[in-house]
Tab-separated table of C-alpha atoms in Angstrom:
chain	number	residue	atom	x	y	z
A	1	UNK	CA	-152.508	12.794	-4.024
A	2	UNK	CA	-156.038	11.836	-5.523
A	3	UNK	CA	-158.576	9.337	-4.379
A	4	UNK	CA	-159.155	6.417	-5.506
A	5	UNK	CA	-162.251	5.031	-5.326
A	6	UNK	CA	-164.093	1.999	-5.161
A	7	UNK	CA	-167.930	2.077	-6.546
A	8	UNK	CA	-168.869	-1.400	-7.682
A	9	UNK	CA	-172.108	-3.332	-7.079
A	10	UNK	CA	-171.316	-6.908	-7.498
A	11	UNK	CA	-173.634	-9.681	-6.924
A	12	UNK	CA	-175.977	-6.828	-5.884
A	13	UNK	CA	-174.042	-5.569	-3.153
A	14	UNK	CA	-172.421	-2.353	-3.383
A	15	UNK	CA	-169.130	-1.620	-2.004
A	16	UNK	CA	-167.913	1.747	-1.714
A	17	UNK	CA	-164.389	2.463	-0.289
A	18	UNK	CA	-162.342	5.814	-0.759
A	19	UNK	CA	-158.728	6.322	0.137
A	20	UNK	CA	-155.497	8.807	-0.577
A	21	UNK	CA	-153.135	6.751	-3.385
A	22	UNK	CA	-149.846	8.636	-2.954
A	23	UNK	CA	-148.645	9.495	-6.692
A	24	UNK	CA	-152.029	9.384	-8.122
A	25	UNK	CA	-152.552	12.339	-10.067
A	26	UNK	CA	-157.003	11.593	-11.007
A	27	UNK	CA	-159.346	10.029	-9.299
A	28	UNK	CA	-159.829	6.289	-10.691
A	29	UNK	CA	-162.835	4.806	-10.714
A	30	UNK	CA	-163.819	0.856	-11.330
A	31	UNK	CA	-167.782	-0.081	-12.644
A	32	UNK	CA	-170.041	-3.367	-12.883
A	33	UNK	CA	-168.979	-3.098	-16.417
A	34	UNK	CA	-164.907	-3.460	-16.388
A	35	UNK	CA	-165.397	-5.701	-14.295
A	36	UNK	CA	-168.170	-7.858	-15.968
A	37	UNK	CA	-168.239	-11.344	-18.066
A	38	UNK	CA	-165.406	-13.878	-17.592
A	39	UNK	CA	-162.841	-10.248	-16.498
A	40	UNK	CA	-164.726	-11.086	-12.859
A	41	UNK	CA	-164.043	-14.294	-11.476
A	42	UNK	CA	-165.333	-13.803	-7.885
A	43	UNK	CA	-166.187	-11.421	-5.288
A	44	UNK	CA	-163.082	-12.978	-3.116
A	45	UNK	CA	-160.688	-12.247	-5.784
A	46	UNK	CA	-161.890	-8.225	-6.437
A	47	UNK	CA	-161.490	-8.562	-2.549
A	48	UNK	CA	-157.572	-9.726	-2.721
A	49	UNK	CA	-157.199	-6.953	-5.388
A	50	UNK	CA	-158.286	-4.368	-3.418
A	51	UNK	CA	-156.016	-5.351	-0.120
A	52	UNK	CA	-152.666	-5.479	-2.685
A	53	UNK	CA	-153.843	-1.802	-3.602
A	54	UNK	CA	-154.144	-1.068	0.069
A	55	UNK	CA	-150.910	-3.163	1.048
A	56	UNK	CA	-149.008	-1.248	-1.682
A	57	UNK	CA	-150.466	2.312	-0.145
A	58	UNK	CA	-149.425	1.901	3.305
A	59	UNK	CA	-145.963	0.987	1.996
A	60	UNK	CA	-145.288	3.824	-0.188
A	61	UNK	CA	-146.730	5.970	2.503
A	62	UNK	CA	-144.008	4.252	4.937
A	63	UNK	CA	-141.361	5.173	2.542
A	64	UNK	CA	-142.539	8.526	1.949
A	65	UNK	CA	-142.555	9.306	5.592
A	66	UNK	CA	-138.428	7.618	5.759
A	67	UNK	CA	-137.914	10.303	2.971
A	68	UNK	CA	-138.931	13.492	5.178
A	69	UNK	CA	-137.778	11.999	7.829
A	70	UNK	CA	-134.256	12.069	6.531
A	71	UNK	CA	-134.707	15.383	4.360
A	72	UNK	CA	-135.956	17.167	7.519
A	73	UNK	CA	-133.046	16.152	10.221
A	74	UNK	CA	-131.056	19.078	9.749
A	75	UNK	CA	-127.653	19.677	11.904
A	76	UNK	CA	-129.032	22.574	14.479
A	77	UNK	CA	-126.141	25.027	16.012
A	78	UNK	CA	-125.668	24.710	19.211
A	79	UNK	CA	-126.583	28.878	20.109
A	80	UNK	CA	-123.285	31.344	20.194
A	81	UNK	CA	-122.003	32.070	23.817
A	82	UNK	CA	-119.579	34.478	25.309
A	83	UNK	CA	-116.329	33.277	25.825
A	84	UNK	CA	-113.734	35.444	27.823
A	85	UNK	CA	-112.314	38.568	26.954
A	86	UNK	CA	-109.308	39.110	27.241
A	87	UNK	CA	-107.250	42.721	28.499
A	88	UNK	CA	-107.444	45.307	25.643
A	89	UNK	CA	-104.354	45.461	23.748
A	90	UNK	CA	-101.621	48.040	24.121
A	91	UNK	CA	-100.807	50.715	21.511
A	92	UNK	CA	-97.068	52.162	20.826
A	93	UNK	CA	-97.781	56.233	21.646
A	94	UNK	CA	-95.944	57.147	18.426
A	95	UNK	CA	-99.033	56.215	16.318
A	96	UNK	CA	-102.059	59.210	15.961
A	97	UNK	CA	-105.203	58.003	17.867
A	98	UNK	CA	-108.565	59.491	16.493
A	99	UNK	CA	-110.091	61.746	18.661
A	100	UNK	CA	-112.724	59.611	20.479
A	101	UNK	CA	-110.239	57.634	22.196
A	102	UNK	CA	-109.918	58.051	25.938
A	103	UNK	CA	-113.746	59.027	26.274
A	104	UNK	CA	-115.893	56.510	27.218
A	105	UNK	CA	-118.648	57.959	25.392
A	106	UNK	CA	-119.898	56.892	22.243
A	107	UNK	CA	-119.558	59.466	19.603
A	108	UNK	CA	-122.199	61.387	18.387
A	109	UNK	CA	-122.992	60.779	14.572
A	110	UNK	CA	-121.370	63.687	12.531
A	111	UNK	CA	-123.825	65.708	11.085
A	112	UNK	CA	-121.333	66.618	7.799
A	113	UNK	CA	-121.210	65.076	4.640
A	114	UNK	CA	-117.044	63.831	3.865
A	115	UNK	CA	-116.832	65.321	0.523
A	116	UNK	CA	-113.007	65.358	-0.646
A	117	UNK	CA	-110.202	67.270	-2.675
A	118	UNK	CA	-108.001	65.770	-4.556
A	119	UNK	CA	-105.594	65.144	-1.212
A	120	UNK	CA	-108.025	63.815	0.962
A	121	UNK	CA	-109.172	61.152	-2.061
A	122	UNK	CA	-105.401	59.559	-1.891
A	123	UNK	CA	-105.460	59.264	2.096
A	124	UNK	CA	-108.853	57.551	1.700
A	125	UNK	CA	-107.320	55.481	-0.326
A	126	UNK	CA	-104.331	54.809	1.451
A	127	UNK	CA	-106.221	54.189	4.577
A	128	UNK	CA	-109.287	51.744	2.831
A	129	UNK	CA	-106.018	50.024	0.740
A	130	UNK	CA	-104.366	48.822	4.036
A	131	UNK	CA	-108.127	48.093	5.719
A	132	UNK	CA	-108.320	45.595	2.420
A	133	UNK	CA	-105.183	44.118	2.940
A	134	UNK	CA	-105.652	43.348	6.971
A	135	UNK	CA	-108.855	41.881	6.493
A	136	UNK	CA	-107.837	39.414	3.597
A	137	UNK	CA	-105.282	38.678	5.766
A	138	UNK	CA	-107.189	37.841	8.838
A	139	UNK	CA	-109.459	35.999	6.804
A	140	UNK	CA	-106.578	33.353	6.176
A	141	UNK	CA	-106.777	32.892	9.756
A	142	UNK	CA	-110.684	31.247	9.745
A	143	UNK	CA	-110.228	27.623	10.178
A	144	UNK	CA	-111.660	25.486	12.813
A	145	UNK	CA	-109.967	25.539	16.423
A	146	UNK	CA	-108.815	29.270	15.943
A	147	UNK	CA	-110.119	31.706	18.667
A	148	UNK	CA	-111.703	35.412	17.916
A	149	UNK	CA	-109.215	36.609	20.560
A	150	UNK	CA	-106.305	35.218	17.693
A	151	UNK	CA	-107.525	36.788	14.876
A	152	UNK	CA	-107.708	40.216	16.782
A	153	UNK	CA	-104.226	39.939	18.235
A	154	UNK	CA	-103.238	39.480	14.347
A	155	UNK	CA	-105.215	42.515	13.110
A	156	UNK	CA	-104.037	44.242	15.693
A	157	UNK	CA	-100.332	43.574	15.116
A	158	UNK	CA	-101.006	43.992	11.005
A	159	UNK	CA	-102.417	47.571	11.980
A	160	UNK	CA	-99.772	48.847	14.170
A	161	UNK	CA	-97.138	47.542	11.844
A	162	UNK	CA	-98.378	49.928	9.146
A	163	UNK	CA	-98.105	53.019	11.024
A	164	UNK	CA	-101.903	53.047	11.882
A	165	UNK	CA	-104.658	52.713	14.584
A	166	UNK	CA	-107.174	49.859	14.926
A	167	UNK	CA	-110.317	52.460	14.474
A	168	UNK	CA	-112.546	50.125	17.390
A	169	UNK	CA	-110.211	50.447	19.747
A	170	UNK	CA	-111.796	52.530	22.661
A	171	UNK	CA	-114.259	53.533	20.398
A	172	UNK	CA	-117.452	53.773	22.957
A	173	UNK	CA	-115.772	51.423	25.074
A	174	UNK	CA	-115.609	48.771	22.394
A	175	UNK	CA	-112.254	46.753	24.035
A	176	UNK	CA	-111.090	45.139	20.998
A	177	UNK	CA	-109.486	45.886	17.903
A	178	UNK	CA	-111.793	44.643	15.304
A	179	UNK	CA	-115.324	43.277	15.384
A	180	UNK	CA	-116.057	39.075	14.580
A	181	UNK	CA	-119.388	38.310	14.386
A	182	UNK	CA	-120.013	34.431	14.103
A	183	UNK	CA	-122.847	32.417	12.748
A	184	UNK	CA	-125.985	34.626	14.305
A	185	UNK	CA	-124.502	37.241	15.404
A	186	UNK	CA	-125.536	40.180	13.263
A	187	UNK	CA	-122.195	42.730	13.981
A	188	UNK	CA	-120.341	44.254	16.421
A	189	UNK	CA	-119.251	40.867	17.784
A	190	UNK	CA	-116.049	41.229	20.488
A	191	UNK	CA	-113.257	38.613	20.133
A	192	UNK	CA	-112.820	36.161	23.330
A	193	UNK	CA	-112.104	32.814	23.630
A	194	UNK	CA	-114.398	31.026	21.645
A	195	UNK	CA	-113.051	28.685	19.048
A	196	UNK	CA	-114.263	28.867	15.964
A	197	UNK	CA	-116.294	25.433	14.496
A	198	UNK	CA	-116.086	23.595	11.442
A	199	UNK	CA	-119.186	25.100	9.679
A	200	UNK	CA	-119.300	28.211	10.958
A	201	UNK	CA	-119.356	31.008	9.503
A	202	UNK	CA	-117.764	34.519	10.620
A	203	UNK	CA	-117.817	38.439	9.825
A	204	UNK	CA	-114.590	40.082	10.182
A	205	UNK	CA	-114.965	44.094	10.215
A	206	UNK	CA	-111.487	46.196	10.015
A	207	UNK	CA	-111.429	49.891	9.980
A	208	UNK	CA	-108.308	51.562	10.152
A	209	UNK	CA	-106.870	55.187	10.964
A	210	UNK	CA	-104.212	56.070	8.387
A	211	UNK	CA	-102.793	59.496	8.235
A	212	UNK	CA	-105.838	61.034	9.796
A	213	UNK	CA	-108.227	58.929	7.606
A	214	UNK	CA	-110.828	56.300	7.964
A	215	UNK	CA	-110.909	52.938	6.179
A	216	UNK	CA	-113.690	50.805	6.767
A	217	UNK	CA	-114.497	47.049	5.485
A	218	UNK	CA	-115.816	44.260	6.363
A	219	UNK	CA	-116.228	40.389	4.937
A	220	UNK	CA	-117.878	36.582	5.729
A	221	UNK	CA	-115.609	34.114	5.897
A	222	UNK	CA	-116.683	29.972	5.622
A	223	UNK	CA	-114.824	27.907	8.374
A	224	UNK	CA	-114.596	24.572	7.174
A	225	UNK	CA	-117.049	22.981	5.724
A	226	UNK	CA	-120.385	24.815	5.376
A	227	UNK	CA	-123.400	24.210	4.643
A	228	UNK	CA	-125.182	24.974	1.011
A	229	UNK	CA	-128.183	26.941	3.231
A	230	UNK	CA	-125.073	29.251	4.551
A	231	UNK	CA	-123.127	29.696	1.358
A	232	UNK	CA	-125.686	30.393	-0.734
A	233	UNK	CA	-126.677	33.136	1.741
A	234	UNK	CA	-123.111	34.732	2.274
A	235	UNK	CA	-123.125	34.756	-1.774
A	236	UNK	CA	-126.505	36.576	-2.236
A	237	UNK	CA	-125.365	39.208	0.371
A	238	UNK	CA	-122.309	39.862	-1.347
A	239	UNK	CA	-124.273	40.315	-4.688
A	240	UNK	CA	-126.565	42.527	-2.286
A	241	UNK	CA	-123.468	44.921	-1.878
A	242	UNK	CA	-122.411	45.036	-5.301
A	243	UNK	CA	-125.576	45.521	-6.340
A	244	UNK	CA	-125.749	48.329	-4.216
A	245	UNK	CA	-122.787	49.543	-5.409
A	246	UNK	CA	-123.948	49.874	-9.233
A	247	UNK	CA	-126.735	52.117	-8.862
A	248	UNK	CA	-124.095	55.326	-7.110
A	249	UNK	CA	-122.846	57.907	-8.658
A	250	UNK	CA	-123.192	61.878	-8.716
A	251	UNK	CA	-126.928	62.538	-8.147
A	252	UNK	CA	-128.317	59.898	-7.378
A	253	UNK	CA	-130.619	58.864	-4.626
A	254	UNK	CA	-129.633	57.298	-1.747
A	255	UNK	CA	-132.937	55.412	-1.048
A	256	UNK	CA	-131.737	53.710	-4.472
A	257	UNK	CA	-129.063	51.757	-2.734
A	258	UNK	CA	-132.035	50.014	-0.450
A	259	UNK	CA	-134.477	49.296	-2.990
A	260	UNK	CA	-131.598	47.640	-5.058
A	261	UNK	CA	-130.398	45.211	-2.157
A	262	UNK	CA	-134.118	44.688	-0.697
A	263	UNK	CA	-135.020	43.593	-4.668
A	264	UNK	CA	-132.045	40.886	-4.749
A	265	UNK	CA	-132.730	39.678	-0.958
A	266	UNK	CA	-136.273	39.124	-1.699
A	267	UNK	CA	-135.541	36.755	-4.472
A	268	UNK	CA	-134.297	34.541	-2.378
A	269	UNK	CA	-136.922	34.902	0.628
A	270	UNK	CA	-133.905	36.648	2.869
A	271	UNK	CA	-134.404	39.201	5.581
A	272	UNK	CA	-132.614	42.719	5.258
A	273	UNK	CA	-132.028	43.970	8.630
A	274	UNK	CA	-133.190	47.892	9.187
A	275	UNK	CA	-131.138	48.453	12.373
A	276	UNK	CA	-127.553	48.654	11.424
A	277	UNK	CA	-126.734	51.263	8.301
A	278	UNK	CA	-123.838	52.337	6.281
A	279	UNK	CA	-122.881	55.808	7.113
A	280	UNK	CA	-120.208	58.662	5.753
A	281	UNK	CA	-116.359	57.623	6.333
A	282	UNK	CA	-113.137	59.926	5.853
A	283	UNK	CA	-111.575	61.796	8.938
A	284	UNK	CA	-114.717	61.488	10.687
A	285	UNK	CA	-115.305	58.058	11.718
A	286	UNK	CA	-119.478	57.960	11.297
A	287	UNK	CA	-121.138	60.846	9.946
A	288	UNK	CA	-123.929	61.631	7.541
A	289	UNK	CA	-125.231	60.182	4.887
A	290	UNK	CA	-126.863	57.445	6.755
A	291	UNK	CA	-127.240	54.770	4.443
A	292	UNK	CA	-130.436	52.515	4.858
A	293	UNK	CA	-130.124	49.068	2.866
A	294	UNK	CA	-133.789	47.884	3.174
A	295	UNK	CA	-136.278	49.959	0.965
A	296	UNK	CA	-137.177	53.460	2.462
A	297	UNK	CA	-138.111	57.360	1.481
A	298	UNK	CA	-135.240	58.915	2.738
A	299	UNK	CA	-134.595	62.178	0.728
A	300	UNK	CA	-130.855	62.841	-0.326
A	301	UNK	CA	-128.214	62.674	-3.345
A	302	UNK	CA	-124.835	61.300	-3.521
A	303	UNK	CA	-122.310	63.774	-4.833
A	304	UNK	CA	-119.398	63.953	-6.683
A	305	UNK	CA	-116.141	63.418	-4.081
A	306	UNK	CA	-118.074	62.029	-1.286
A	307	UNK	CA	-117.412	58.695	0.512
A	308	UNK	CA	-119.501	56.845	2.190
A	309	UNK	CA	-119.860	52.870	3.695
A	310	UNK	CA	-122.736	50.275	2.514
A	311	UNK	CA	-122.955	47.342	4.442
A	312	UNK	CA	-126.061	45.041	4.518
A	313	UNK	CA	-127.073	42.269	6.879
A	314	UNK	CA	-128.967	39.501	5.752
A	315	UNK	CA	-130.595	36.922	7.694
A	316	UNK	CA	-131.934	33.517	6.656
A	317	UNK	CA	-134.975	34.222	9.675
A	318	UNK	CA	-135.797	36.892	11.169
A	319	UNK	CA	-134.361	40.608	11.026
A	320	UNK	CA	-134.998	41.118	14.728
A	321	UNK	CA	-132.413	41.220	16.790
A	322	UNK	CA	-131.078	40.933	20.488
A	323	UNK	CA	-128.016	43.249	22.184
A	324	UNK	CA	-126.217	41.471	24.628
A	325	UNK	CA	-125.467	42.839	28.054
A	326	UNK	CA	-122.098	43.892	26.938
A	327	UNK	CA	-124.191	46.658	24.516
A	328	UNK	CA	-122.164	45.642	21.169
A	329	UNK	CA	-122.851	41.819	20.377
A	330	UNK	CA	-125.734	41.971	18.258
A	331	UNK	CA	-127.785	38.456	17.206
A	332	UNK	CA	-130.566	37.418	15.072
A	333	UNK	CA	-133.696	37.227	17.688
A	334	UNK	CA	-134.192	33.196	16.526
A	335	UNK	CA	-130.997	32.369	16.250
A	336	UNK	CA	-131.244	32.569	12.395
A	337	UNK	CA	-127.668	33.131	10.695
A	338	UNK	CA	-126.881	36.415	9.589
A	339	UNK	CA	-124.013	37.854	6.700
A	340	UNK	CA	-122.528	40.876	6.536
A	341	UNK	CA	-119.974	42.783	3.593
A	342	UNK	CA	-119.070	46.493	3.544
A	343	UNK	CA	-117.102	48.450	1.749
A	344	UNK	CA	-115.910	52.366	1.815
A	345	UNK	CA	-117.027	53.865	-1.646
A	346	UNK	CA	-115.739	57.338	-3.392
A	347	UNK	CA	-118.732	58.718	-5.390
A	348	UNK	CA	-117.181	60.101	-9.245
A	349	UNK	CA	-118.919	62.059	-11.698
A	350	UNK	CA	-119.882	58.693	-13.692
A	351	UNK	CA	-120.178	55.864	-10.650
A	352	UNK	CA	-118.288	54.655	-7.547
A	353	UNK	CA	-114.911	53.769	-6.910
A	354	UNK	CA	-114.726	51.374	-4.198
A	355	UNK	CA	-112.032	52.496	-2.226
A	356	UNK	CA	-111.271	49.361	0.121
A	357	UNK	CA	-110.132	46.856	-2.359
A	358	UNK	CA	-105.822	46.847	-3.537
């Protein structure tokens, strides 16, 4: 916007009048002598000029304000609500159960790094390989009308057919056997009854227990039709994990892995939520190395046969958060959306082998 002003003196009056031209990029001003000799007919007709100019002002600025108008009326999401839970599922007794289950306690974070030999690499990978396949199957099950509750009876099904256990299952009293986190929810969201709209989007998180080993993954899913503000952010937190990915291997730092995904997430003005971290994965469910995705000084270096999980949150608001009376449903404090991938990673001499992929 610029001014444009008036600063004539005709017939030895002056007229002064200043005003905001939208478009206008300078400041334009008319003098006694453009508009001298037979150019200026009358006072009256400089007079009918001017009002056109004004006339012509107000309308562009009523057009303007039609164009934000429309720009700014954005589709708001109604906020996420519990929907009922239903009974937790039964396992057969033939399968192995990890340790934790039948305690209502939530396990204490092992303090030992998962470092394998040759043996425990191919369970890993036999437990993250069937964790891969469940969730790509589940996530053929996101389409509008489809409950939580559905896609866990699947998953859970998919599990026990393989020979393994659902890893959240009675873990710290967590009644379900995988985690679906929709729209703001940041993780650890419990399937119920809710059905899933077109436009949302949802986290699915699968971790199986294979043979005594942990498998651990998790991916956004689009349901329907989506919005360009929510794809763009479930792409850049996918790059995020990859990028996270690229800087491992023996000896490096694991404050690396944050400054890497904070770098990327900043680009795009994204929040990287501090509260949730990646941690080690093999027969221990969560242990050491705790994995931090925004920048930080932890000390620490990855090493050669060790396996581990990195899985950042981003969030198009803010990274604070609210736990919901049932202590696992975790949302963005404004209601912002939130994206979430992981996957289990086996640390090699030159880089990382990501583990849950087939």
């Amino acid at each position: 916007m610029a001014s444009l002003q008036l600063s004539s003196s005709l017939y030895g009056e002056p007229l002064s009048k200043s005003t905001m031209f939208m478009g206008m990029r300078a400041p334009l001003t008319f003098s006694p002598h453009t508009l001298s000799g037979k150019h200026l007919h009358s006072r009256n007709q400089f007079v009918v000029f001017s009002k056109k100019l004004w006339g012509l002002e107000e309308a562009m600025r009523i057009r303007r304000e039609r164009e934000l108008t429309s720009v700014t009326k954005v589709k708001r999401r109604p906020p996420l609500r519990r929907g009922k839970v239903s009974p937790r599922l039964p396992m057969p007794d033939h399968i192995p159960k990890p340790p934790y289950v039948g305690s209502n306690l939530l396990p204490e974070i092992s303090s030992e790094y998962q470092i394998h030999d040759s043996e425990g690499i191919a369970r890993m990978r036999a437990a993250c390989e069937l964790a891969a396949r469940v969730l790509d199957n589940a996530g053929k099950l996101v389409r509008p009308s489809v409950t939580t509750d559905e896609i866990d009876k699947a998953v859970h099904q998919m599990i026990i057919d393989a020979g393994a256990y659902p890893s959240p299952l009675g873990y710290g009293r967590f009644p379900k056997s995988v985690c679906t986190s929709v729209n703001e929810c940041m993780c650890h969201g419990i399937p119920d009854s809710r059905q899933l709209q077109d436009g949302d989007i949802i986290n699915i998180d699968v971790t199986v227990y294979l043979n005594g080993y942990h498998g651990d993954t998790s991916k956004t899913f689009f349901c329907g039709d989506v919005s360009d503000e929510m794809k763009r952010l479930v792409k850049v937190t996918e790059e995020c994990l990859e990028r996270g990915i690229a800087i491992c291997k023996d000896g490096a730092q694991f404050k690396k892995i944050g400054k890497r995904i904070s770098e990327h997430a900043e680009k795009y003005g994204y929040g990287v939520v501090e509260r949730f971290v990646g941690h080690g994965v093999g027969t221990v469910f969560h242990s050491e190395p705790i994995i931090y995705h925004h920048r930080n000084d932890e000390a620490g270096f990855m090493v050669e046969g060790q396996t581990f999980t990195i899985e950042p949150i981003l969030t198009l608001g803010s990274i604070d958060c609210i736990t919901w009376p049932d202590n696992w449903t975790t949302v963005t404090a404004d209601g912002s959306a939130a994206a979430q991938f992981e996957h289990s990673i086996l640390i090699t001499r030159t880089g990382a082998e990501i583990l849950t992929t087939y």
